[in-house]
Amino acid sequence: MELSQLDTSRKTSSTDQAWWWWPLLPLYPYGRRRTFVRELVPGRLWTLEQMHGVWYVAVPIRMTVLKVGKELMLYSPIAATPEVVAVLRDLEERHGPIRTIVLATSSGLEHKVPLPALARAFPDATVWMSKHQWSFPLQLPGSWLGFPMGRTRVLVEDGLPHADQLAWIPLGPLDLGLGTFLDVACLDRDTGALLVTDSLVSMPSTPPALFDIDPTPLLFHAREKGSEPLVDTPSNREKGWKRIVLFANYFRPSCISVPSLPPLLTDMFARNCRDARSHFGFYPFRWSADWEQEADSLFCGGPEQPPVRLAPVLERLVFPRAQQCFLAWLRQLGEQPEIKWLISAHYHAPQPLSAAELVTFAHQLQQQEWAPSAGPWQTLASIDNSLMKFGLVNTD
């Protein structure tokens, strides 16, 4: 796979980056979504990336554009800002019309919410969604959720798009109680690209290039306390990224503590932090001396570590009692010799990957403790136990 550099030549304004539907899912960066565009395989494969998260705990969210025959397919929708639509129009002019939009997850709100706007922008595209779509607290019909009537199809149940070029491998469905988890991976046999929404990720210790456009989240979390200014250095970017990954995966890592109110208020009156970018000095965390060891245990590709992993938040909250389902899916992927790359909808992509590595990964998972409760997993375990206590999740 030939990886080109980020396209930095496009000139866009705040209006081009506006996302008016952000109140439906109020995640950072809210109403302004900047987009990075990369061409991974010339004339065949592109990715569009934005940030999303909570309180500067921001990670990439990624949509893949794939050429199928003489048409284009979109996998895992992102916010359809005017900038995104303009990029896609340009790709249509050069490579063919967008005829397929795929929502491969039944539970990923960050992809489900942008779908209606994206579908309206491309009215000739057929929308393919995974089965068992759900909403909470009320189960609403698809048309009420914005899925276009008359051109929405269900993956597997209504067929599979472009099956002559693409292999579709579903993970699930799993009954979670509140709803259903289903993630349908897509393998493009021609390029060897394996497209996955959430179920496999690659998390290197260096921050994604997406943060070059705005490193504020990295610098915010690189500090030891709120009175420190945001200083942009390579070491601070890497430090901030490692801490963001800990928050994103464990919610509350075991290596942090919350100080008392007086020092927090003192930090907020520091001269260098009286601005919205640094949240006016409010940073209610203190990191223990061994925090980096906890972070390094998460990252892929280290000594004896696989190049991909299942994110802890999914392992403990989605798959705590479904290890065998996940392992079977990995082994099914391992039967696809064409796999060369992973393109996940989050974290790092593209990640070199082979079918043999997926089989090895399944074997390693089978030998180790699954969905632990101790150490950095404590908060996730507490959430899972509370959901079970109140009968909100399926314990079978």
Coordinates of C-alpha atoms in Angstrom, one line a residue, residues 33-384:
R33 CA -14.8 19.7 12.7
R34 CA -11.5 20.0 10.8
T35 CA -10.8 17.2 8.4
F36 CA -7.6 15.5 7.3
V37 CA -7.6 13.8 3.9
R38 CA -5.1 11.1 2.9
E39 CA -4.8 9.0 -0.3
L40 CA -3.5 5.6 0.8
V41 CA -3.6 3.8 -2.5
P42 CA -3.5 6.2 -5.5
G43 CA -6.9 6.2 -7.3
R44 CA -8.3 3.4 -5.0
L45 CA -8.4 4.2 -1.3
W46 CA -8.7 7.4 0.8
T47 CA -9.4 8.3 4.4
L48 CA -11.0 11.3 5.9
E49 CA -10.3 11.9 9.6
Q50 CA -11.7 14.2 12.3
M51 CA -11.3 14.5 16.1
H52 CA -13.9 13.5 18.5
G53 CA -14.0 13.0 22.3
V54 CA -14.9 14.4 25.7
W55 CA -13.1 17.2 27.5
Y56 CA -9.9 17.1 25.3
V57 CA -9.8 13.3 25.5
A58 CA -9.8 13.3 21.7
V59 CA -9.0 10.5 19.3
P60 CA -9.4 10.2 15.5
I61 CA -12.6 9.2 13.9
R62 CA -12.2 8.0 10.4
M63 CA -14.2 7.4 7.3
T64 CA -12.8 5.3 4.4
V65 CA -13.5 5.9 0.8
L66 CA -13.0 2.9 -1.5
K67 CA -13.2 2.6 -5.2
V68 CA -15.4 -0.4 -6.2
G69 CA -15.6 -1.0 -9.9
K70 CA -16.4 2.4 -11.4
E71 CA -18.1 3.7 -8.2
L72 CA -17.1 4.9 -4.7
M73 CA -18.1 3.4 -1.4
L74 CA -18.1 5.2 2.0
Y75 CA -17.4 3.1 5.1
S76 CA -18.1 4.4 8.6
P77 CA -19.6 7.9 8.2
I78 CA -18.2 11.0 9.8
A79 CA -19.6 14.5 10.2
A80 CA -20.6 15.7 6.7
T81 CA -19.3 19.3 7.0
P82 CA -19.1 21.4 3.8
E83 CA -15.4 20.6 3.7
V84 CA -16.1 16.8 3.8
V85 CA -18.8 17.1 1.1
A86 CA -16.5 19.2 -1.1
V87 CA -13.7 16.6 -0.8
L88 CA -16.1 13.8 -1.7
R89 CA -17.5 15.8 -4.7
D90 CA -13.9 16.2 -6.0
L91 CA -13.3 12.5 -5.6
E92 CA -16.6 11.8 -7.5
E93 CA -15.4 14.0 -10.4
R94 CA -12.1 12.1 -10.7
H95 CA -13.1 8.6 -9.8
G96 CA -16.8 8.0 -10.2
P97 CA -20.1 8.6 -8.3
I98 CA -20.7 7.7 -4.6
R99 CA -23.2 4.9 -4.8
T100 CA -22.7 3.1 -1.5
I101 CA -22.7 4.3 2.1
V102 CA -22.0 1.7 4.8
L103 CA -22.9 1.9 8.5
A104 CA -21.2 -1.3 9.7
T105 CA -21.9 -0.9 13.4
S106 CA -25.2 -1.3 15.2
S107 CA -24.1 0.7 18.3
G108 CA -21.6 3.3 17.3
L109 CA -23.4 6.6 17.8
E110 CA -20.4 8.6 16.5
H111 CA -21.0 7.0 13.1
K112 CA -24.8 6.6 13.3
V113 CA -25.5 10.3 14.0
P114 CA -23.6 11.6 10.9
L115 CA -25.3 9.2 8.6
P116 CA -28.5 11.1 7.7
A117 CA -26.6 14.3 6.7
L118 CA -24.2 12.3 4.6
A119 CA -27.0 10.3 2.9
R120 CA -28.8 13.6 2.1
A121 CA -25.7 15.0 0.5
F122 CA -25.5 12.0 -1.8
P123 CA -29.1 11.1 -2.7
D124 CA -28.1 8.5 -5.3
A125 CA -26.2 6.4 -2.8
T126 CA -27.7 3.2 -1.3
V127 CA -27.3 3.1 2.4
W128 CA -26.3 -0.3 3.8
M129 CA -26.5 -0.7 7.6
S130 CA -25.8 -3.6 10.0
K131 CA -28.8 -5.4 11.4
H132 CA -30.1 -4.7 14.9
Q133 CA -29.9 -0.9 14.9
W134 CA -31.2 0.4 18.2
S135 CA -31.9 3.6 20.1
F136 CA -32.2 4.3 23.8
P137 CA -34.3 4.9 25.8
L138 CA -37.0 4.3 23.1
Q139 CA -36.6 1.9 20.2
L140 CA -37.4 4.1 17.2
P141 CA -37.9 3.1 13.6
G142 CA -35.0 3.7 11.2
S143 CA -36.8 6.5 9.3
W144 CA -37.2 8.4 12.6
L145 CA -33.4 8.0 13.1
G146 CA -32.8 9.6 9.7
F147 CA -32.1 6.5 7.6
P148 CA -33.5 7.3 4.2
M149 CA -36.6 5.3 3.3
G150 CA -36.5 3.5 0.0
R151 CA -32.7 3.3 -0.3
T152 CA -31.7 1.7 3.0
R153 CA -30.6 -1.9 3.0
V154 CA -29.6 -4.3 5.7
L155 CA -26.2 -6.0 5.4
V156 CA -26.4 -9.8 5.0
E157 CA -30.2 -9.8 5.3
D158 CA -30.7 -7.9 2.0
G159 CA -27.5 -9.0 0.4
L160 CA -23.9 -7.7 0.4
P161 CA -22.7 -4.7 -1.7
H162 CA -19.9 -5.3 -4.2
A163 CA -19.5 -8.9 -3.1
D164 CA -17.4 -9.7 -6.2
Q165 CA -14.6 -7.4 -4.8
L166 CA -15.4 -7.3 -1.0
A167 CA -15.6 -9.9 1.7
W168 CA -17.9 -9.1 4.6
I169 CA -17.2 -10.7 8.0
P170 CA -19.6 -9.9 10.9
L171 CA -18.7 -9.9 14.5
G172 CA -21.9 -10.6 16.5
P173 CA -24.6 -10.0 17.0
L174 CA -24.2 -9.9 20.8
D175 CA -27.2 -9.1 23.0
L176 CA -26.0 -6.4 25.4
G177 CA -29.4 -6.0 27.2
L178 CA -29.7 -2.3 26.3
G179 CA -29.1 -3.1 22.7
T180 CA -27.1 -5.2 20.3
F181 CA -23.4 -5.1 19.3
L182 CA -22.6 -5.9 15.7
D183 CA -19.6 -4.8 13.7
V184 CA -19.2 -6.0 10.1
A185 CA -15.7 -5.9 8.9
C186 CA -15.0 -5.4 5.1
L187 CA -12.0 -6.8 3.3
D188 CA -11.1 -5.3 -0.1
R189 CA -9.4 -8.2 -1.8
D190 CA -7.7 -5.9 -4.4
T191 CA -5.8 -3.7 -1.9
G192 CA -5.7 -6.1 1.1
A193 CA -7.3 -3.4 3.2
L194 CA -9.4 -4.7 6.1
L195 CA -12.0 -2.0 7.2
V196 CA -13.3 -2.3 10.7
T197 CA -15.3 0.2 12.8
D198 CA -14.4 -0.5 16.5
S199 CA -13.5 -4.1 17.0
L200 CA -9.8 -3.9 16.2
V201 CA -7.5 -0.9 16.7
S202 CA -3.9 -0.1 16.4
M203 CA -2.6 2.2 19.1
P204 CA 1.1 3.3 18.7
S205 CA 2.7 5.5 21.4
T206 CA 3.2 8.4 19.0
P207 CA 0.2 10.8 18.4
P208 CA -1.6 10.5 15.1
A209 CA -0.8 13.1 12.4
L210 CA -4.3 14.4 12.7
F211 CA -3.1 16.4 15.8
D212 CA -0.7 18.4 13.6
I213 CA -3.7 20.6 12.8
D214 CA -4.4 21.4 16.4
P215 CA -2.3 19.8 19.2
T216 CA -4.3 21.5 22.0
P217 CA -5.7 18.2 23.5
L218 CA -2.2 16.7 23.7
L219 CA -0.7 19.8 25.3
F220 CA -3.6 20.1 27.7
H221 CA -3.1 16.6 29.1
A222 CA 0.7 16.8 29.1
R223 CA 0.6 19.1 32.1
E224 CA 1.0 18.1 35.8
K225 CA -1.4 20.7 37.0
G226 CA -3.7 23.4 35.7
S227 CA -1.4 26.3 36.4
E228 CA 1.1 25.1 33.8
P229 CA 0.9 26.7 30.4
L230 CA 0.3 24.7 27.2
V231 CA 3.8 24.3 25.7
D232 CA 4.1 22.7 22.3
T233 CA 7.1 20.4 22.1
P234 CA 7.4 16.8 20.6
S235 CA 7.9 15.3 24.1
N236 CA 4.7 17.1 25.4
R237 CA 2.7 15.9 22.4
E238 CA 3.7 12.3 23.0
K239 CA 3.1 12.6 26.8
G240 CA -0.3 14.1 26.2
W241 CA -1.2 11.4 23.7
K242 CA -0.3 8.6 26.1
R243 CA -2.5 10.1 28.8
I244 CA -5.4 10.6 26.4
V245 CA -5.1 6.9 25.4
L246 CA -5.3 5.9 29.1
F247 CA -8.4 8.1 29.6
A248 CA -10.1 6.9 26.4
N249 CA -9.6 3.2 27.3
Y250 CA -10.0 3.1 31.0
F251 CA -12.1 6.2 31.7
R252 CA -10.3 6.7 35.0
P253 CA -6.8 5.1 35.0
S254 CA -5.6 3.8 38.3
C255 CA -2.5 6.0 38.0
I256 CA -4.4 9.3 38.6
S257 CA -5.8 11.0 41.7
V258 CA -8.0 14.0 42.2
P259 CA -6.6 16.7 44.5
S260 CA -8.6 18.7 47.0
L261 CA -10.4 21.9 46.0
P262 CA -7.9 24.5 47.4
P263 CA -5.0 23.6 45.0
L264 CA -7.4 23.4 42.1
L265 CA -8.7 26.9 42.8
T266 CA -5.1 28.2 43.2
D267 CA -4.2 26.7 39.8
M268 CA -7.2 28.5 38.2
F269 CA -5.8 31.9 39.2
A270 CA -2.4 31.3 37.5
R271 CA -1.5 34.1 35.1
N272 CA -0.6 31.8 32.2
C273 CA -3.9 29.9 32.1
R274 CA -6.6 32.5 32.0
D275 CA -8.1 31.4 28.7
A276 CA -10.6 29.0 27.3
R277 CA -8.0 26.9 25.5
S278 CA -6.5 25.8 28.9
H279 CA -10.0 25.7 30.5
F280 CA -8.9 28.6 32.7
G281 CA -6.5 26.4 34.7
F282 CA -9.0 23.7 35.6
Y283 CA -7.2 20.3 35.5
P284 CA -8.4 18.1 38.4
F285 CA -5.9 15.3 38.0
R286 CA -2.5 14.3 39.5
W287 CA -0.5 11.6 37.8
S288 CA 1.5 9.0 39.8
A289 CA 5.2 8.5 39.0
D290 CA 4.5 5.2 37.3
W291 CA 1.8 6.4 35.0
E292 CA 3.8 5.9 31.8
Q293 CA 4.3 2.1 32.6
E294 CA 0.5 1.8 32.7
A295 CA 0.2 3.6 29.3
D296 CA 2.9 1.6 27.6
S297 CA 1.1 -1.7 28.4
L298 CA -1.7 -0.5 26.1
F299 CA 0.3 0.2 23.0
C300 CA 0.6 -2.1 20.0
G301 CA 3.7 -3.3 18.4
G302 CA 6.1 -3.4 21.3
P303 CA 8.1 -6.4 22.4
E304 CA 6.0 -9.6 22.0
Q305 CA 2.9 -7.4 21.4
P306 CA 0.6 -7.8 18.4
P307 CA 0.2 -4.9 16.0
V308 CA -3.5 -4.7 16.8
R309 CA -5.7 -5.1 19.9
L310 CA -9.3 -5.0 21.2
A311 CA -9.7 -1.8 23.1
P312 CA -10.1 -2.4 26.9
V313 CA -13.4 -0.5 27.0
L314 CA -14.9 -3.0 24.6
E315 CA -13.3 -6.0 26.2
R316 CA -14.7 -5.1 29.6
L317 CA -18.1 -3.6 28.7
V318 CA -19.1 -5.4 25.5
F319 CA -17.2 -8.7 25.5
P320 CA -16.7 -9.6 29.2
R321 CA -18.7 -12.8 28.7
A322 CA -18.1 -13.3 24.9
Q323 CA -14.5 -14.1 24.5
Q324 CA -15.1 -17.1 22.3
C325 CA -17.2 -15.0 19.9
F326 CA -14.4 -12.5 19.5
L327 CA -11.8 -15.3 19.1
A328 CA -13.9 -17.1 16.4
W329 CA -14.2 -13.8 14.5
L330 CA -10.4 -13.3 14.6
R331 CA -9.8 -16.8 13.3
Q332 CA -12.4 -16.2 10.5
L333 CA -10.4 -13.2 9.5
G334 CA -7.3 -15.3 9.7
E335 CA -8.7 -17.4 6.9
Q336 CA -8.4 -14.4 4.5
P337 CA -4.9 -14.5 3.0
E338 CA -5.4 -11.2 1.1
I339 CA -5.3 -9.1 4.3
K340 CA -2.4 -6.7 4.3
W341 CA -3.6 -3.7 6.2
L342 CA -6.0 -2.7 9.0
I343 CA -8.0 0.5 8.6
S344 CA -10.0 1.0 11.7
A345 CA -12.4 3.9 12.3
H346 CA -10.3 5.0 15.3
Y347 CA -6.8 5.5 16.5
H348 CA -4.0 4.7 13.9
A349 CA -4.4 3.7 10.3
P350 CA -3.2 2.2 8.0
Q351 CA -1.6 -0.6 10.1
P352 CA 0.3 -3.4 8.4
L353 CA -1.4 -6.7 9.3
S354 CA -1.5 -10.2 8.0
A355 CA -3.9 -13.1 8.5
A356 CA -1.2 -15.1 10.3
E357 CA -0.8 -12.2 12.9
L358 CA -4.6 -12.3 13.5
V359 CA -4.4 -16.1 14.3
T360 CA -1.4 -15.5 16.6
F361 CA -3.3 -12.7 18.3
A362 CA -6.3 -15.0 18.9
H363 CA -3.9 -17.6 20.4
Q364 CA -2.4 -15.0 22.7
L365 CA -5.8 -13.8 23.9
Q366 CA -6.8 -17.3 24.7
Q367 CA -3.8 -17.7 27.0
Q368 CA -4.2 -14.5 29.1
E369 CA -6.8 -13.2 31.5
W370 CA -9.9 -11.8 29.8
A371 CA -11.6 -8.6 30.8
P372 CA -9.8 -8.2 34.2
S373 CA -11.2 -6.2 37.1
A374 CA -8.0 -5.1 38.9
G375 CA -5.5 -2.4 38.3
P376 CA -6.4 0.1 35.5
W377 CA -9.5 -1.9 34.7
Q378 CA -11.2 -1.1 38.1
T379 CA -13.5 1.7 36.7
L380 CA -14.6 -0.4 33.8
A381 CA -15.3 -3.3 36.0
S382 CA -17.3 -1.1 38.4
I383 CA -19.5 0.1 35.5
D384 CA -20.0 -3.5 34.2

